[in-house]
Short mmCIF file of C-alpha atoms and ligand atoms in Angstrom, two decimals:
data_model
loop_
_atom_site.label_atom_id
_atom_site.label_comp_id
_atom_site.label_asym_id
_atom_site.label_seq_id
_atom_site.Cartn_x
_atom_site.Cartn_y
_atom_site.Cartn_z
CA MET A 502 39.82 -15.35 2.14
CA SER A 503 37.64 -18.49 3.23
CA GLU A 504 33.95 -18.20 3.55
CA ASP A 505 32.05 -19.57 6.85
CA ALA A 506 28.69 -21.36 6.54
CA ARG A 507 26.84 -18.14 6.37
CA GLY A 508 29.09 -17.55 2.93
CA CYS A 509 30.82 -14.67 4.60
CA SER A 510 34.89 -14.36 4.83
CA ASN A 511 34.42 -11.11 7.19
CA SER A 512 35.51 -12.09 9.89
CA SER A 513 34.24 -9.73 12.34
CA CYS A 514 30.22 -9.91 11.11
CA THR A 515 28.45 -11.27 13.97
CA ARG A 516 25.04 -11.43 11.89
CA GLU A 517 22.84 -14.21 12.11
CA SER A 518 21.93 -14.22 7.91
CA CYS A 519 24.97 -11.55 6.32
CA ALA A 520 22.34 -10.01 4.13
CA GLY A 521 23.47 -7.24 5.73
CA CYS A 522 27.29 -7.46 5.10
CA GLU A 523 28.94 -4.87 2.77
CA HIS A 524 31.70 -8.17 1.78
CA SER A 525 28.69 -10.34 0.92
CA LYS A 526 26.62 -8.05 -0.44
CA GLU A 527 29.57 -6.88 -2.63
CA SER A 528 30.17 -10.37 -3.78
CA MET A 529 26.55 -11.33 -4.87
CA LEU A 530 26.02 -8.21 -7.10
CA GLU A 531 25.63 -8.69 -10.54
CA GLN A 532 27.68 -7.61 -13.09
CA LEU A 533 25.86 -4.45 -15.14
CA ASN A 534 25.86 -5.44 -19.12
CA GLN A 535 28.64 -4.01 -20.35
CA TYR A 536 27.53 -2.36 -23.39
CA SER A 537 25.03 -0.16 -20.28
CA SER A 538 25.99 2.66 -18.88
CA ILE A 539 24.12 3.93 -15.96
CA LYS A 540 24.51 6.71 -13.23
CA ASN A 541 21.57 6.56 -10.75
CA VAL A 542 19.27 3.05 -10.18
CA ILE A 543 16.63 3.78 -7.89
CA GLY A 544 13.97 1.21 -6.42
CA ILE A 545 10.58 1.29 -6.37
CA VAL A 546 9.30 -0.96 -3.06
CA SER A 547 6.44 -1.48 -1.27
CA GLY A 548 5.29 -4.31 1.50
CA LYS A 549 2.42 -5.83 -0.49
CA GLY A 550 1.32 -5.67 -4.30
CA GLY A 551 -1.81 -3.44 -5.43
CA VAL A 552 -0.49 -0.16 -3.71
CA GLY A 553 0.38 1.57 -6.64
CA LYS A 554 4.29 0.78 -6.87
CA SER A 555 4.12 0.60 -10.28
CA PHE A 556 2.29 3.98 -10.92
CA VAL A 557 4.60 5.78 -8.82
CA THR A 558 7.74 4.28 -10.92
CA ALA A 559 6.37 5.15 -13.75
CA MET A 560 5.21 8.58 -12.99
CA LEU A 561 8.19 9.15 -11.72
CA ALA A 562 10.16 8.17 -15.10
CA VAL A 563 7.71 10.35 -16.74
CA LEU A 564 8.80 13.05 -14.74
CA LEU A 565 12.85 12.70 -14.82
CA ASN A 566 12.51 12.29 -18.58
CA ARG A 567 10.50 15.48 -19.08
CA LYS A 568 13.13 16.87 -17.15
CA GLY A 569 15.43 15.90 -19.61
CA TYR A 570 17.50 12.60 -18.41
CA ARG A 571 17.36 9.35 -20.06
CA VAL A 572 15.53 7.20 -18.02
CA GLY A 573 14.79 3.39 -18.50
CA ILE A 574 12.33 1.37 -16.27
CA LEU A 575 13.35 -2.50 -15.50
CA ASP A 576 9.89 -4.34 -14.53
CA ALA A 577 11.34 -6.86 -11.82
CA ASP A 578 7.40 -7.41 -10.96
CA ILE A 579 7.86 -10.36 -12.82
CA THR A 580 4.39 -12.01 -11.41
CA GLY A 581 2.52 -8.63 -11.70
CA PRO A 582 3.60 -6.84 -15.40
CA SER A 583 1.82 -3.48 -15.39
CA ILE A 584 4.88 -1.20 -16.90
CA PRO A 585 4.60 -1.76 -20.48
CA ARG A 586 1.08 -1.46 -20.73
CA MET A 587 0.63 1.23 -19.17
CA PHE A 588 2.77 2.74 -22.14
CA GLY A 589 0.76 1.43 -24.29
CA ILE A 590 3.62 -1.09 -25.27
CA ASN A 591 2.63 -3.98 -27.24
CA GLU A 592 5.61 -5.38 -28.99
CA LYS A 593 8.17 -8.22 -27.95
CA ALA A 594 11.58 -6.98 -27.25
CA SER A 595 14.18 -7.59 -29.82
CA ALA A 596 17.81 -8.87 -29.47
CA ASN A 597 21.04 -8.50 -31.14
CA GLU A 598 24.38 -10.07 -30.94
CA LEU A 599 24.66 -7.37 -27.48
CA GLY A 600 22.11 -8.56 -25.94
CA LEU A 601 18.48 -8.14 -24.81
CA LEU A 602 17.05 -4.49 -26.50
CA PRO A 603 14.73 -2.23 -24.18
CA GLU A 604 10.89 -1.14 -25.82
CA LEU A 605 11.22 2.93 -26.34
CA THR A 606 7.83 4.17 -25.43
CA VAL A 607 6.78 7.79 -27.05
CA ASN A 608 8.95 9.49 -25.19
CA ASN A 609 11.96 7.25 -25.81
CA ILE A 610 11.83 5.62 -21.85
CA LYS A 611 13.57 2.06 -22.14
CA ILE A 612 11.01 -0.06 -20.62
CA MET A 613 11.85 -4.32 -19.96
CA SER A 614 9.43 -6.46 -18.84
CA VAL A 615 8.60 -10.17 -18.83
CA ASN A 616 5.48 -9.36 -21.04
CA LEU A 617 7.49 -7.81 -23.70
CA LEU A 618 9.32 -11.48 -23.63
CA LEU A 619 5.98 -13.45 -23.11
CA ASP A 620 3.77 -14.89 -27.04
CA LYS A 621 0.67 -13.50 -24.87
CA GLU A 622 0.43 -10.68 -22.61
CA ASP A 623 -2.32 -12.27 -20.56
CA SER A 624 0.22 -15.46 -20.01
CA PRO A 625 0.38 -16.27 -16.16
CA VAL A 626 3.97 -16.64 -15.18
CA VAL A 627 4.38 -19.72 -12.73
CA TRP A 628 7.16 -19.75 -11.73
CA ARG A 629 9.66 -20.26 -8.66
CA GLY A 630 11.39 -18.00 -6.62
CA PRO A 631 15.06 -18.87 -8.34
CA ILE A 632 13.80 -18.98 -11.93
CA LEU A 633 11.48 -15.01 -10.58
CA ALA A 634 14.66 -13.49 -9.26
CA GLY A 635 17.18 -15.56 -11.97
CA THR A 636 14.81 -13.19 -15.13
CA VAL A 637 15.28 -9.72 -13.08
CA LYS A 638 18.97 -10.52 -13.20
CA GLN A 639 19.11 -11.12 -16.15
CA PHE A 640 17.20 -7.77 -17.19
CA TRP A 641 19.95 -6.21 -15.14
CA THR A 642 23.30 -8.57 -16.79
CA ASP A 643 21.25 -9.04 -20.34
CA VAL A 644 19.39 -5.85 -21.28
CA VAL A 645 21.92 -3.42 -23.66
CA TRP A 646 20.76 -0.50 -21.83
CA ASP A 647 23.06 1.81 -23.16
CA GLU A 648 23.44 5.15 -21.29
CA LEU A 649 21.02 5.95 -18.36
CA ASP A 650 20.68 8.67 -16.27
CA TYR A 651 17.99 6.97 -14.28
CA LEU A 652 17.15 3.46 -13.91
CA PHE A 653 13.91 3.13 -11.97
CA ILE A 654 12.90 -0.48 -11.14
CA ASP A 655 9.33 -1.24 -10.35
CA MET A 656 10.70 -4.38 -7.58
CA PRO A 657 8.70 -7.22 -6.54
CA PRO A 658 6.37 -6.62 -3.99
CA GLY A 659 6.54 -7.41 -0.13
CA THR A 660 9.74 -8.60 1.45
CA GLY A 661 10.31 -12.21 0.54
CA ASP A 662 13.29 -14.04 -1.06
CA VAL A 663 12.84 -12.79 -4.61
CA PRO A 664 12.79 -8.61 -3.77
CA LEU A 665 15.74 -9.55 -1.21
CA THR A 666 17.72 -11.36 -4.14
CA VAL A 667 16.94 -8.38 -6.22
CA PHE A 668 18.60 -6.47 -3.32
CA GLN A 669 21.47 -8.54 -3.23
CA SER A 670 22.17 -8.87 -7.11
CA ILE A 671 21.75 -5.17 -8.12
CA PRO A 672 24.11 -1.96 -7.05
CA LEU A 673 20.64 0.58 -5.74
CA ASP A 674 21.41 4.05 -4.92
CA GLY A 675 18.27 4.30 -3.75
CA ILE A 676 14.91 3.19 -2.39
CA VAL A 677 11.06 5.14 -2.30
CA ILE A 678 8.58 3.32 -0.23
CA VAL A 679 5.03 3.42 -1.76
CA SER A 680 2.15 2.74 0.84
CA SER A 681 -1.57 3.27 0.68
CA PRO A 682 -3.75 4.59 4.18
CA GLN A 683 -4.71 1.22 5.09
CA ASP A 684 -1.64 -0.01 4.13
CA LEU A 685 0.00 1.54 7.33
CA VAL A 686 -2.24 -0.20 9.35
CA SER A 687 -0.30 -3.56 9.27
CA MET A 688 2.87 -2.32 10.01
CA ILE A 689 4.05 -3.42 6.36
CA VAL A 690 5.76 0.19 5.87
CA LYS A 691 7.99 -0.53 8.69
CA LYS A 692 9.05 -3.98 6.91
CA ALA A 693 9.65 -2.18 3.72
CA TYR A 694 11.64 0.21 6.07
CA ASN A 695 13.06 -2.50 7.64
CA MET A 696 14.39 -4.68 4.76
CA ALA A 697 16.23 -1.36 3.36
CA LYS A 698 17.94 -1.21 6.98
CA LEU A 699 19.74 -4.67 6.86
CA MET A 700 19.89 -4.23 3.63
CA ASN A 701 22.04 -0.42 3.43
CA ILE A 702 20.06 0.93 0.66
CA PRO A 703 19.22 4.31 1.22
CA ILE A 704 15.61 4.90 1.66
CA LEU A 705 14.98 8.44 -0.62
CA GLY A 706 11.62 9.27 0.94
CA TYR A 707 7.97 7.82 1.03
CA VAL A 708 5.22 7.91 -0.92
CA GLU A 709 1.49 7.88 -0.21
CA ASN A 710 -0.80 6.50 -2.76
CA MET A 711 -4.36 6.74 -2.75
CA SER A 712 -4.54 9.07 0.33
CA TYR A 713 -7.38 11.01 -0.85
CA VAL A 714 -10.60 11.20 -3.45
CA LYS A 715 -11.20 15.24 -4.80
CA CYS A 716 -14.85 15.64 -4.41
CA PRO A 717 -16.17 16.89 -8.33
CA ASP A 718 -18.68 19.18 -7.29
CA CYS A 719 -16.77 20.70 -3.90
CA GLY A 720 -13.17 20.06 -4.27
CA LYS A 721 -12.78 18.69 -0.89
CA GLU A 722 -10.32 16.44 -0.22
CA ILE A 723 -12.05 12.98 1.03
CA PRO A 724 -9.52 10.51 3.47
CA ILE A 725 -11.81 7.23 2.12
CA PHE A 726 -8.71 4.49 3.75
CA GLY A 727 -9.37 6.28 6.57
CA GLU A 728 -6.23 9.39 8.04
CA SER A 729 -3.03 8.97 7.04
CA LYS A 730 -0.42 7.64 9.79
CA LEU A 731 2.24 8.54 7.56
CA GLY A 732 3.41 11.63 9.13
CA GLU A 733 3.85 9.54 12.52
CA ILE A 734 5.72 6.62 10.20
CA ALA A 735 7.84 9.49 8.88
CA GLU A 736 9.16 11.08 11.86
CA GLU A 737 9.50 7.69 13.77
CA THR A 738 11.64 6.67 11.08
CA GLY A 739 13.60 9.87 10.16
CA VAL A 740 12.28 9.48 6.70
CA ASP A 741 11.14 12.11 4.45
CA ILE A 742 7.19 12.12 2.55
CA LEU A 743 8.60 12.61 -0.44
CA GLY A 744 4.85 12.66 -1.99
CA ARG A 745 0.86 12.19 -1.48
CA ILE A 746 -1.03 11.25 -4.93
CA PRO A 747 -5.16 10.84 -4.41
CA ILE A 748 -7.26 8.43 -6.07
CA ASP A 749 -7.55 9.99 -9.18
CA PRO A 750 -10.19 8.48 -12.24
CA VAL A 751 -7.65 10.66 -14.70
CA LEU A 752 -4.75 9.36 -13.82
CA ALA A 753 -6.55 5.58 -13.64
CA SER A 754 -7.69 6.56 -17.60
CA LEU A 755 -4.81 7.06 -19.22
CA VAL A 756 -3.24 4.11 -17.73
CA ASP A 757 -6.29 1.66 -19.27
CA LYS A 758 -5.77 3.59 -22.56
CA GLY A 759 -1.35 3.13 -22.32
CA GLU A 760 -0.95 6.78 -22.10
CA PHE A 761 0.42 7.33 -19.39
CA GLU A 762 2.52 9.51 -20.19
CA ARG A 763 0.64 11.79 -21.60
CA PHE A 764 -0.38 13.19 -17.07
CA SER A 765 -0.32 16.52 -16.49
CA CYS A 766 -0.50 16.73 -12.36
CA ASP A 767 1.99 17.30 -9.88
CA TYR A 768 1.60 15.52 -7.49
CA LEU A 769 5.29 13.79 -7.80
CA SER A 770 6.94 17.32 -8.35
CA GLY A 771 8.65 17.48 -5.45
CA ALA A 772 9.66 14.11 -5.12
CA ALA A 773 11.30 14.43 -9.29
CA GLU A 774 13.29 17.29 -7.69
CA HIS A 775 14.47 15.60 -4.44
CA ILE A 776 15.44 13.29 -6.89
CA GLU A 777 17.42 15.11 -9.26
CA LYS A 778 18.72 17.27 -6.64
CA MET A 779 20.68 14.53 -4.62
CA TYR A 780 22.21 13.37 -7.96
CA GLU A 781 22.27 15.63 -9.79
CA LYS A 782 26.57 16.15 -8.77
CA LYS A 783 26.85 12.68 -10.49
CA VAL A 784 24.61 13.05 -13.31
P1 ADP B 1449 1.52 -2.47 -7.24
O1 ADP B 1449 2.21 -1.77 -8.34
O2 ADP B 1449 1.89 -1.79 -6.51
O3 ADP B 1449 1.05 -3.92 -7.55
P2 ADP B 1449 -0.34 -1.18 -9.63
O4 ADP B 1449 0.24 0.45 -9.81
O5 ADP B 1449 -0.08 -1.80 -9.88
O6 ADP B 1449 0.28 -1.29 -7.92
O7 ADP B 1449 -1.83 0.24 -9.23
C1 ADP B 1449 -2.52 -1.33 -9.20
C2 ADP B 1449 -4.27 -0.70 -10.02
O8 ADP B 1449 -4.78 0.66 -9.38
C3 ADP B 1449 -3.69 -0.23 -11.38
O9 ADP B 1449 -4.75 -0.39 -12.18
C4 ADP B 1449 -3.41 1.07 -11.40
O10 ADP B 1449 -3.88 1.87 -12.64
C5 ADP B 1449 -4.63 1.97 -10.43
N1 ADP B 1449 -3.81 2.82 -9.55
C6 ADP B 1449 -2.67 3.18 -8.90
N2 ADP B 1449 -2.46 3.87 -8.09
C7 ADP B 1449 -3.70 5.09 -8.18
C8 ADP B 1449 -4.27 6.57 -8.35
N3 ADP B 1449 -3.63 7.04 -7.93
N4 ADP B 1449 -5.58 6.71 -9.44
C9 ADP B 1449 -5.83 6.39 -10.12
N5 ADP B 1449 -5.69 4.49 -10.12
C10 ADP B 1449 -4.65 3.76 -9.28
#
């Protein structure tokens, strides 16, 4: 079949850009590393940076790992990689003749991040979009993940070129959209929602981070970023809210100590159950 100017050979496709066309989506998918087998790939997405995407990625990975599943985290947030730090991983990744080897957390979650490849973790990554996207693709094609039940991908923030390429290159089974209350005002959640829809990727649900702060004296929940509008958006878009996380100083300190795996809160237990149920037939 010959391809037209958009690179699409599906004659019935009428899209201006065929990013959402099944044919072009399939043809752009990268091949998983031949020594890896991954049952479920879940992307954690946000319309902009700083809302806690890495935080939610790490929390879901730990919760599924605690349920006994084999879990990995692919840190695709190349310019703001924070996953290794959260788990206290300082070693550099190694490689053998089969490919690049992920580092292991205390409880054996497999991690791959650009920070495991840089000489110094505080070196800035000043690469152009195609190189950033190419690095993420290599984390899929060249990393020996071995067998995983769940791979969580901490996606690049936003809805630009790099996240778009990742969406097209890696076969995601579903995404979780993370937002914070103030984030909603600017319709940023809807941008992430619309991008996933365009790419035909199932949206598992929303997680609201930094929803409130609990007063340490009286226990009252204070919505410091204002009242949430996520309920309205969930209804409008027909997508479930999987959980809400407050700003929690205990969690912040675990992040700083590189001991995130030790958290004991249950803010996302329902979300983890949802992900487990949704895929348990496949696992
Ligand atoms: P993103 O991945 O969206 O850029 P991060 O997950 O790196 O955002 O979060 C930004 C910062 O805020 C990190 O230092 C993280 O530890 C902190 N943080 C995120 N969510 C919370 C929370 N609910 N409670 C306390 N600290 C948080």
